[in-house]
Short mmCIF file of N, CA, C and O in Angstrom, two decimals:
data_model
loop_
_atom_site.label_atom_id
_atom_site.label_comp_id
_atom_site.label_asym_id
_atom_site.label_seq_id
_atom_site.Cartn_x
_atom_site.Cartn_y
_atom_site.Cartn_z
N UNK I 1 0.82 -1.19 0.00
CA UNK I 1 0.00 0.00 0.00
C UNK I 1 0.86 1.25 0.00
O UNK I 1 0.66 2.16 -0.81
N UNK I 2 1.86 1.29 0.93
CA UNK I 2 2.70 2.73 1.16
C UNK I 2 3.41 2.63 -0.40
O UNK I 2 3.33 3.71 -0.99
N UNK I 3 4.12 1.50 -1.24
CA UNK I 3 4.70 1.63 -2.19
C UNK I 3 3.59 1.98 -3.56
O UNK I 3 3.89 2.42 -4.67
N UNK I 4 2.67 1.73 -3.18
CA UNK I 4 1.39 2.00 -4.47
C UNK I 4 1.38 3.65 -3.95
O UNK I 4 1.30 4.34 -4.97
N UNK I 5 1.42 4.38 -2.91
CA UNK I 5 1.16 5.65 -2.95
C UNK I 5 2.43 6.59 -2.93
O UNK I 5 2.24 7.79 -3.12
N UNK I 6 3.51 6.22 -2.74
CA UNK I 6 4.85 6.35 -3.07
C UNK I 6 4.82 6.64 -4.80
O UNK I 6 5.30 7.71 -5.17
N UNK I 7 4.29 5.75 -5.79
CA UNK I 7 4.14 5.52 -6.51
C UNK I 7 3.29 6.79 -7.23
O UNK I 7 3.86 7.61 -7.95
N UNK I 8 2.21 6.82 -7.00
CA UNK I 8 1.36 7.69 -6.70
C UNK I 8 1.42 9.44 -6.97
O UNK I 8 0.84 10.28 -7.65
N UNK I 9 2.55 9.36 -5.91
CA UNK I 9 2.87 10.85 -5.50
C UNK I 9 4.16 11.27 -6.07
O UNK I 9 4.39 12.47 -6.20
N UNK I 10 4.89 10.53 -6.37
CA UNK I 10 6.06 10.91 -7.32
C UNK I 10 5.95 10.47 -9.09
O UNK I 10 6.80 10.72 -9.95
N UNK I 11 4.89 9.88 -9.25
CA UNK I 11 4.77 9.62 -10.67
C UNK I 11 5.21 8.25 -11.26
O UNK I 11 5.06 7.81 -12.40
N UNK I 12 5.83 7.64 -10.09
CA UNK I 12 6.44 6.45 -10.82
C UNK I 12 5.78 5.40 -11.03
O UNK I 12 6.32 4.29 -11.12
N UNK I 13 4.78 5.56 -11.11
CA UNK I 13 3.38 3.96 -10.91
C UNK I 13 3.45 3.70 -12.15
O UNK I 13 4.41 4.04 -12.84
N UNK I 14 2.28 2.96 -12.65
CA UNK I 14 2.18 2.56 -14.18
C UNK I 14 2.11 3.69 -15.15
O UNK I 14 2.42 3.46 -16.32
N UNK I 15 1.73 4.89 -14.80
CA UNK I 15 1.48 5.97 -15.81
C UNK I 15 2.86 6.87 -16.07
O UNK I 15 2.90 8.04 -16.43
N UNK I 16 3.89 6.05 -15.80
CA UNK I 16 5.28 6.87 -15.54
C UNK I 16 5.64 7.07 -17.25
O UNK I 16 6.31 8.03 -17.62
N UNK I 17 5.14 6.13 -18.17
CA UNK I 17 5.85 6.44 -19.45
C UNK I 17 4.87 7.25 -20.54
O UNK I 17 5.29 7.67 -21.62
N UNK I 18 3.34 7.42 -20.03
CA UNK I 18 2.86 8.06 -20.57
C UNK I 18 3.27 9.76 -20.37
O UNK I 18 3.11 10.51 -21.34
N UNK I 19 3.76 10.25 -19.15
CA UNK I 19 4.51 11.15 -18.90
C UNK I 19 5.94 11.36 -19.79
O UNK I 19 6.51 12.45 -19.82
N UNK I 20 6.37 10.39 -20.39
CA UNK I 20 7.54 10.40 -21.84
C UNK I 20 6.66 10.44 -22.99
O UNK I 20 7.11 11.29 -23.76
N UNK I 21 5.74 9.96 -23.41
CA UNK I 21 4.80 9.99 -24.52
C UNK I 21 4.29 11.02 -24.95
O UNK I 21 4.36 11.52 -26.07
N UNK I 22 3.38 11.60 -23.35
CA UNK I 22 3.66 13.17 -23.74
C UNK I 22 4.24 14.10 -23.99
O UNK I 22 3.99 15.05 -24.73
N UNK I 23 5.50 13.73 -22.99
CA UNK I 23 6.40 15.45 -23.05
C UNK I 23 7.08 14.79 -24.68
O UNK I 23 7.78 15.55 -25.35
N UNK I 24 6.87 13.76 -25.04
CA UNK I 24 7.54 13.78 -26.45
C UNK I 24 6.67 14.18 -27.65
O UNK I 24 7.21 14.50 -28.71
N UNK I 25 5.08 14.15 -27.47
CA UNK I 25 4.55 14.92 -28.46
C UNK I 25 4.90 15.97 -28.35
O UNK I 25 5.19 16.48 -29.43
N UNK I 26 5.14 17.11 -26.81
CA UNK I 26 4.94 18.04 -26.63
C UNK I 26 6.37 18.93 -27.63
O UNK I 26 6.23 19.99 -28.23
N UNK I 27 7.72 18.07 -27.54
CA UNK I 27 9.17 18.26 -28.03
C UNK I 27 8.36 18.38 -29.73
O UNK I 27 8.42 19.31 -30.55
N UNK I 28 7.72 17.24 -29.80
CA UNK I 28 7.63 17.07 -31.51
C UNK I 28 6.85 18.39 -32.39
O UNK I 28 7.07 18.65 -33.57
N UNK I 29 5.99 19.06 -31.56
CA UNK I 29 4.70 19.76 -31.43
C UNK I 29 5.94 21.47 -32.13
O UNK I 29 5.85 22.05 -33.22
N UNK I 30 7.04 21.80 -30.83
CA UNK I 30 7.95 22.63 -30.77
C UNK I 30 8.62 22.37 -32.05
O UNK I 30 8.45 23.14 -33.00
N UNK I 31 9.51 21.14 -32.13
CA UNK I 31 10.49 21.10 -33.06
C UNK I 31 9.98 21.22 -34.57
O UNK I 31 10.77 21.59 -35.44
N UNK I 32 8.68 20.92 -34.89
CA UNK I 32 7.75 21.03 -35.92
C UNK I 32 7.96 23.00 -36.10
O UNK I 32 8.43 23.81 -36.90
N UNK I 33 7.64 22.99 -35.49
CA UNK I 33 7.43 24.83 -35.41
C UNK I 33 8.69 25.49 -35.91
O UNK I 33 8.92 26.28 -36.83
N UNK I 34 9.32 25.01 -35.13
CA UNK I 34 10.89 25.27 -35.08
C UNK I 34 11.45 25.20 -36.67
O UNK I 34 12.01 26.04 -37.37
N UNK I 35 11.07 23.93 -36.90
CA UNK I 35 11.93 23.35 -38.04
C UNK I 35 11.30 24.39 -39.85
O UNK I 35 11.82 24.70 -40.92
N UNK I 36 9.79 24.57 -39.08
CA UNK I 36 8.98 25.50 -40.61
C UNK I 36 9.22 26.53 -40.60
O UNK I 36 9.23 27.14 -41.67
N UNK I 37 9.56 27.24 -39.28
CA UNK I 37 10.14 29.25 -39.46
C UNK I 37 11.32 28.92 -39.71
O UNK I 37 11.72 29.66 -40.61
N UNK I 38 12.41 27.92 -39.29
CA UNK I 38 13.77 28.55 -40.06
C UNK I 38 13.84 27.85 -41.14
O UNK I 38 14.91 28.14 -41.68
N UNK I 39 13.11 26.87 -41.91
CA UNK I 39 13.14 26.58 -43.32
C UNK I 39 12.48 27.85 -44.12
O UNK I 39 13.13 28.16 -45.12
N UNK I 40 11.24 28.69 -43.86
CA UNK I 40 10.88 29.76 -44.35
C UNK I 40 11.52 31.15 -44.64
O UNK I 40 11.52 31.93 -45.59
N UNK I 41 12.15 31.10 -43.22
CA UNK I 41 13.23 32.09 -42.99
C UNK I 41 14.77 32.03 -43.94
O UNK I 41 15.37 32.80 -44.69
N UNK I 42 14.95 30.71 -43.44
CA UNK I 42 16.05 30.89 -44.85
C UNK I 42 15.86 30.77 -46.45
O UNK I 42 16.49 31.52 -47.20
N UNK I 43 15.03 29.85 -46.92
CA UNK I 43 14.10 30.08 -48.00
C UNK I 43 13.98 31.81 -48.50
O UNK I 43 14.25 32.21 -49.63
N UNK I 44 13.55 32.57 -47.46
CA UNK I 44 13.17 33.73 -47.63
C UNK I 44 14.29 34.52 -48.08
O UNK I 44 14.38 34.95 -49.23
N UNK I 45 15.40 34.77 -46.90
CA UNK I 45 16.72 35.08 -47.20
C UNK I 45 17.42 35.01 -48.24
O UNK I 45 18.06 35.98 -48.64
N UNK I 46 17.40 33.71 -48.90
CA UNK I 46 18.09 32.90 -50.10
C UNK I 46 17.17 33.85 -51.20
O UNK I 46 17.16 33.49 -52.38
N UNK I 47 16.69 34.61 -50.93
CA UNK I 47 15.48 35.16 -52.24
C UNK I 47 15.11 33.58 -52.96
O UNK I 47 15.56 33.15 -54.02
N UNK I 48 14.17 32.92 -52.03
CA UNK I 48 13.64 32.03 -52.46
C UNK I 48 12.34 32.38 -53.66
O UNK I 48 11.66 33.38 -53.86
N UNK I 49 12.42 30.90 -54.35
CA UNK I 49 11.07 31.18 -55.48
C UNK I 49 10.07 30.04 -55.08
O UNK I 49 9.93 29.26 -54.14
N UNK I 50 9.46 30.33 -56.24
CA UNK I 50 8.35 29.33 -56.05
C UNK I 50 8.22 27.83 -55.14
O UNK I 50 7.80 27.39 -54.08
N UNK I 51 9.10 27.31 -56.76
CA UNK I 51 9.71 26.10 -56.22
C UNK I 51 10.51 25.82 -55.20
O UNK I 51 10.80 24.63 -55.24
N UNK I 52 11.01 26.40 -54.28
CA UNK I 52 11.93 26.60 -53.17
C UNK I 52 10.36 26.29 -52.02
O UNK I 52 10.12 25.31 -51.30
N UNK I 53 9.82 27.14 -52.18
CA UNK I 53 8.44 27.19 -51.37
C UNK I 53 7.54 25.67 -51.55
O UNK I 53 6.95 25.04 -50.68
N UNK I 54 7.61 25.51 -52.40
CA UNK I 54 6.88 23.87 -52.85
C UNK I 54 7.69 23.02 -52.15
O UNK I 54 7.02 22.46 -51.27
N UNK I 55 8.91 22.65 -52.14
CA UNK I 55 9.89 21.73 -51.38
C UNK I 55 10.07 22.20 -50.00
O UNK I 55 10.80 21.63 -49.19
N UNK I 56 9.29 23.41 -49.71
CA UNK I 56 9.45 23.43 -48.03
C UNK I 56 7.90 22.52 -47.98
O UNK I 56 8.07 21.47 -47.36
N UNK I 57 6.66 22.67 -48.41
CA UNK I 57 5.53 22.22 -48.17
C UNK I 57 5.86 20.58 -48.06
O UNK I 57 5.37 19.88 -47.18
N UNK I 58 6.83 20.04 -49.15
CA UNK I 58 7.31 18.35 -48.96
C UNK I 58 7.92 18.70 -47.66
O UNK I 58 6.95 18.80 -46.92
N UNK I 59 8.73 18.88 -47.13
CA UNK I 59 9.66 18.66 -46.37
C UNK I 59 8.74 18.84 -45.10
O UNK I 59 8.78 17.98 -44.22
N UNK I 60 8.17 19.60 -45.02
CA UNK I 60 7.53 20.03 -43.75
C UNK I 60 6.14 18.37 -43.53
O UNK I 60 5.89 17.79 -42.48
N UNK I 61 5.53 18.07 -44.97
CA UNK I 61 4.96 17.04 -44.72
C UNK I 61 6.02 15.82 -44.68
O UNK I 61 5.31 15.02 -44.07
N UNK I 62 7.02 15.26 -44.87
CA UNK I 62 7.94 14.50 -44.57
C UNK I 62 8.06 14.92 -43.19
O UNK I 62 7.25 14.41 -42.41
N UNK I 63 8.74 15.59 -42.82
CA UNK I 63 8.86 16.01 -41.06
C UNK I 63 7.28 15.37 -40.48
O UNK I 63 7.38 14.38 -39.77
N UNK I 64 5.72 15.93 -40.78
CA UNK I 64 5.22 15.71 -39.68
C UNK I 64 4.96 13.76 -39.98
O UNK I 64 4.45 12.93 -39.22
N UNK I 65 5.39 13.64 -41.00
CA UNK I 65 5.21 11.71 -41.06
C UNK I 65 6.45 11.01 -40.20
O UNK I 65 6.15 10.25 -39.28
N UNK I 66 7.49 11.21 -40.43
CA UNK I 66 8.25 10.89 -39.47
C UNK I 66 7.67 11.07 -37.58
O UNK I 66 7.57 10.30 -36.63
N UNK I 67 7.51 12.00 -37.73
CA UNK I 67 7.18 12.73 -36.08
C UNK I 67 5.72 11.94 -36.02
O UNK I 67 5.48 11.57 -34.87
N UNK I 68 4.71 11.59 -36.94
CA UNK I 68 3.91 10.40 -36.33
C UNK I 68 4.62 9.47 -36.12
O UNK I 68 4.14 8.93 -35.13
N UNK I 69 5.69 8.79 -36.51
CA UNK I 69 5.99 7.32 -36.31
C UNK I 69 6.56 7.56 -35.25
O UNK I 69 6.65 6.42 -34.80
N UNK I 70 7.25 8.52 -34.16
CA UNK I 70 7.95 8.60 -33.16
C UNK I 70 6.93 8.85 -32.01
O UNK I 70 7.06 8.67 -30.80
N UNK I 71 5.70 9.39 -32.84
CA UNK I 71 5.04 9.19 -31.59
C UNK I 71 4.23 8.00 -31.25
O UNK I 71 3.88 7.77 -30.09
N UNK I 72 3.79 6.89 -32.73
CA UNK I 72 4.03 5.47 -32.05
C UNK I 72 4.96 4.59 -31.87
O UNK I 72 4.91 3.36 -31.81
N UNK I 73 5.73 5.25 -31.81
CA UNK I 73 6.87 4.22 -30.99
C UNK I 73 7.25 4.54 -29.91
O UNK I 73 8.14 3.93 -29.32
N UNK I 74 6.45 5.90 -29.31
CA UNK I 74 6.27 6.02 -27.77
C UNK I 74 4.97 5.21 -27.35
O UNK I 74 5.04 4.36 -26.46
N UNK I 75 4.13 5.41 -27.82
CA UNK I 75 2.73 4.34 -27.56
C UNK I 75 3.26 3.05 -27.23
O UNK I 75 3.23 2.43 -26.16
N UNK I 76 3.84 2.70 -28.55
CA UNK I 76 4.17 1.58 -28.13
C UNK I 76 5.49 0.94 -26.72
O UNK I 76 5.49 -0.09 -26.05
N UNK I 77 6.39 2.03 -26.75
CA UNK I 77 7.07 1.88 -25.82
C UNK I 77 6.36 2.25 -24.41
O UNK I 77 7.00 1.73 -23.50
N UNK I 78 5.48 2.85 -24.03
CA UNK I 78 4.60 2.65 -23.10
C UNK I 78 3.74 1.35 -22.89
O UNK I 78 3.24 1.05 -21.81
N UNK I 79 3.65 0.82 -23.71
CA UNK I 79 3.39 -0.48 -23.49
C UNK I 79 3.82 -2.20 -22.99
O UNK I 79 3.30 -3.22 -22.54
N UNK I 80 5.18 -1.62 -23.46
CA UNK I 80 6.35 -2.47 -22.64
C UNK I 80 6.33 -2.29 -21.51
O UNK I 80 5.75 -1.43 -20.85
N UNK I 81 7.34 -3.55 -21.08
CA UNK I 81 7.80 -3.44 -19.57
C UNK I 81 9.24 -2.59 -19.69
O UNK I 81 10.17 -3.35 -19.42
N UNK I 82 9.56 -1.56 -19.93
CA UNK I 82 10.62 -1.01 -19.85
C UNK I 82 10.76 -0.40 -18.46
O UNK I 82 9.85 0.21 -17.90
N UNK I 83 12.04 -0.61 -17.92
CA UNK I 83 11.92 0.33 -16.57
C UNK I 83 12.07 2.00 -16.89
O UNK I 83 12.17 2.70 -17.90
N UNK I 84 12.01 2.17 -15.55
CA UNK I 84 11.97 3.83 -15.44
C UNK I 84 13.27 4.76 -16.40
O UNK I 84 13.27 5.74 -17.14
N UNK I 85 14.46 3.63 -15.79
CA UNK I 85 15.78 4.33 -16.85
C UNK I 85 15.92 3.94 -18.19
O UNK I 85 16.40 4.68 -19.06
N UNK I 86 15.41 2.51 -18.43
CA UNK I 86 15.51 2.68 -20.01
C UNK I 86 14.92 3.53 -21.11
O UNK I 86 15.27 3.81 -22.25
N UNK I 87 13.55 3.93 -20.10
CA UNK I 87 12.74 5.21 -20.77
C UNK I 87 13.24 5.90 -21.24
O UNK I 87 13.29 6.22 -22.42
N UNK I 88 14.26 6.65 -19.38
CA UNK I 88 14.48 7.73 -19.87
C UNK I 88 15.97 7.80 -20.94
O UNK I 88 16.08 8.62 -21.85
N UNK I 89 16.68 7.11 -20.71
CA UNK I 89 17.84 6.73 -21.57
C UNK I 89 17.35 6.88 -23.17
O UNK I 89 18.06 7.62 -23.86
N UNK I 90 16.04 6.15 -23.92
CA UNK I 90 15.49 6.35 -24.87
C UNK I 90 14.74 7.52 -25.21
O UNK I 90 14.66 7.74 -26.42
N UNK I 91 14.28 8.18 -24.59
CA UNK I 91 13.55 9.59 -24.45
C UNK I 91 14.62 10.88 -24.59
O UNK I 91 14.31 11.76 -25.41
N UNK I 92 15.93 11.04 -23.78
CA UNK I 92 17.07 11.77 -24.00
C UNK I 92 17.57 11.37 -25.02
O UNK I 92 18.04 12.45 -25.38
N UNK I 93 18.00 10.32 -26.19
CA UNK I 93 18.13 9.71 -26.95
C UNK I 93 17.40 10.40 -27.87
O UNK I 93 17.87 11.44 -28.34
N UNK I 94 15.65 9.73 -28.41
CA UNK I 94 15.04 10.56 -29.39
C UNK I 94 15.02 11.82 -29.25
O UNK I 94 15.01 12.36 -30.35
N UNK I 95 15.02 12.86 -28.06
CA UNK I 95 15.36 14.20 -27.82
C UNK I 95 16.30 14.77 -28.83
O UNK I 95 16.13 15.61 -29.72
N UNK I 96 17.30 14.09 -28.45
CA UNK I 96 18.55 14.56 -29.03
C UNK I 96 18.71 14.68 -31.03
O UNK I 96 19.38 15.40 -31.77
N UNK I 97 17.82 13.69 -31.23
CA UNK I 97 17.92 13.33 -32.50
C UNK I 97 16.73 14.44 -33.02
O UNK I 97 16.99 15.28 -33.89
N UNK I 98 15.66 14.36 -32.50
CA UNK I 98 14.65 15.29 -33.17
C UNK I 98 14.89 16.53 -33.03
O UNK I 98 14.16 17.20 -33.75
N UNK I 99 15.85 17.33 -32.19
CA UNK I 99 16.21 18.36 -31.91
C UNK I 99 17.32 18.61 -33.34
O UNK I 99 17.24 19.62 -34.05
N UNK I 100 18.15 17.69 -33.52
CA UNK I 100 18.84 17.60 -34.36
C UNK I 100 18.54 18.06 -36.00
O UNK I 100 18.96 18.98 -36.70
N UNK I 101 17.53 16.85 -36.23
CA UNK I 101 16.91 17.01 -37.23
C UNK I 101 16.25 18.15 -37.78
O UNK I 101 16.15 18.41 -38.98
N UNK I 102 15.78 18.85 -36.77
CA UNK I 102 15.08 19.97 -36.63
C UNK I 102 15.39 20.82 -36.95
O UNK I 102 14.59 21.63 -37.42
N UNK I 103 16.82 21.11 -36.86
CA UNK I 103 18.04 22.22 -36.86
C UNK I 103 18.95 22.40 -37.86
O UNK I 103 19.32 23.43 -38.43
N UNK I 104 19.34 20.83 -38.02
CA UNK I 104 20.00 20.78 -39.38
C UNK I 104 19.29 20.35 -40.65
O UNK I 104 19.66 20.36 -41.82
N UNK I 105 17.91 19.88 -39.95
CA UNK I 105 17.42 19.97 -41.57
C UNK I 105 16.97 21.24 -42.34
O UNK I 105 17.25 21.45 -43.52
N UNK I 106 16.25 22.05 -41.55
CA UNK I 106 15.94 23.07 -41.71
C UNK I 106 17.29 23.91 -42.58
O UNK I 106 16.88 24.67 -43.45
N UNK I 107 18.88 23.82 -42.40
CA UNK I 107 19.73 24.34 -42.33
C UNK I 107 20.26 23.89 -43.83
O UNK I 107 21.00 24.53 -44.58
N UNK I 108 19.65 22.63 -44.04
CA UNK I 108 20.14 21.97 -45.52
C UNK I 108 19.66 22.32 -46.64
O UNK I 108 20.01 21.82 -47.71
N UNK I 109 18.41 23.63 -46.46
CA UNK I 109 18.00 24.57 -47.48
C UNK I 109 19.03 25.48 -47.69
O UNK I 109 18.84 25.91 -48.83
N UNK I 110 20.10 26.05 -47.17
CA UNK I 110 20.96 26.59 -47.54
C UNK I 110 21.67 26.37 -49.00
O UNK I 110 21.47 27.04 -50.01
N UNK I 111 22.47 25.35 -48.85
CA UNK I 111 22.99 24.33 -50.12
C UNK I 111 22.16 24.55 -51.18
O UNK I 111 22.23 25.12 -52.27
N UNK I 112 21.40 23.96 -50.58
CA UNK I 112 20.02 23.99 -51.95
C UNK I 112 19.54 25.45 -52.78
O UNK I 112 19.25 25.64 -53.96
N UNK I 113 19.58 26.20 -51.82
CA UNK I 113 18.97 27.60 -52.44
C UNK I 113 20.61 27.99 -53.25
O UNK I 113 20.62 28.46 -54.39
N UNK I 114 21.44 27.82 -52.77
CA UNK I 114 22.79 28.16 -53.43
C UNK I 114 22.65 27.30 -55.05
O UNK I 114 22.42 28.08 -55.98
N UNK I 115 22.70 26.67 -55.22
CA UNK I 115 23.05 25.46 -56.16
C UNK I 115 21.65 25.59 -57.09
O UNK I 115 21.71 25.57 -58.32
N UNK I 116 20.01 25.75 -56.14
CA UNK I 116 19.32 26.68 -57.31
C UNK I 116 19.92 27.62 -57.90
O UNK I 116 20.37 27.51 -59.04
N UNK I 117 19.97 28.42 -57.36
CA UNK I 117 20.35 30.15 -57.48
C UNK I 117 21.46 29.83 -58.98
O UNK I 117 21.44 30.32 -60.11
N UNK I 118 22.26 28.90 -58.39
CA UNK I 118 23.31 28.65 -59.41
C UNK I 118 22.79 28.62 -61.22
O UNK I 118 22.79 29.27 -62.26
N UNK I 119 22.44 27.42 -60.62
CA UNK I 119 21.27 27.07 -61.96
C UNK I 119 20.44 27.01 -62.88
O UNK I 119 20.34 26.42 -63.95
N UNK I 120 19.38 28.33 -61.81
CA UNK I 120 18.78 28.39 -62.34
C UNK I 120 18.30 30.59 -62.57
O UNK I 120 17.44 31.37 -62.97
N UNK I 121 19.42 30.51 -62.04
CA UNK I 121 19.76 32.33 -61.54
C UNK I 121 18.79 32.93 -61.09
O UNK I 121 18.90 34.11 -60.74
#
């Protein structure tokens, strides 16, 4: 009984990984945001055109398909028996990567607007 309310009151009972499930939509929700103003922003900068603008609309729907599959593979990792640290070990883990992605993908319109520009003047 004292360990079920122990449990309870610090979060660690059975609902401990839906608390990673969420705060990881919540990361995905941000990094989404994140990732479409500085693809726009540099797009913009680059004196982007049309087509520059069309391949942010792919990219941005590529981003939110990926970012569904990460958020069932938190579902599903809430469904395991994973302990408390492998969670979080996997949760700092996808953190790191979607933060990543976020930053440098957004950043790989650079190249691209150059090498248009090149091309196509």
């Amino acid at each position: 009984m004292a360990t079920a309310l122990d449990n309870r009151g610090t979060g660690r009972g059975t609902g401990r990984s839906n608390g990673f499930a969420k705060r990881i939509s919540t990361h995905l929700a941000a990094a989404l945001v994140v990732f479409c103003l500085l693809q726009i922003f540099i797009v913009a900068k680059m004196g982007g055109s049309l087509v520059l603008h069309l391949g942010i609309i792919v990219a941005i729907g590529g981003y939110a398909i990926a970012a569904r599959g990460l958020e069932r593979r938190w579902h599903m990792l809430e469904q395991g028996g994973l302990s408390h640290n492998g969670l979080a070990l996997r949760f700092r883990r996808d953190l790191l990567q979607l933060w990543s992605a976020s930053l440098l993908g957004a950043l790989l319109w650079i190249p691209v607007a150059i090498i248009f520009r090149f091309l196509f003047g």
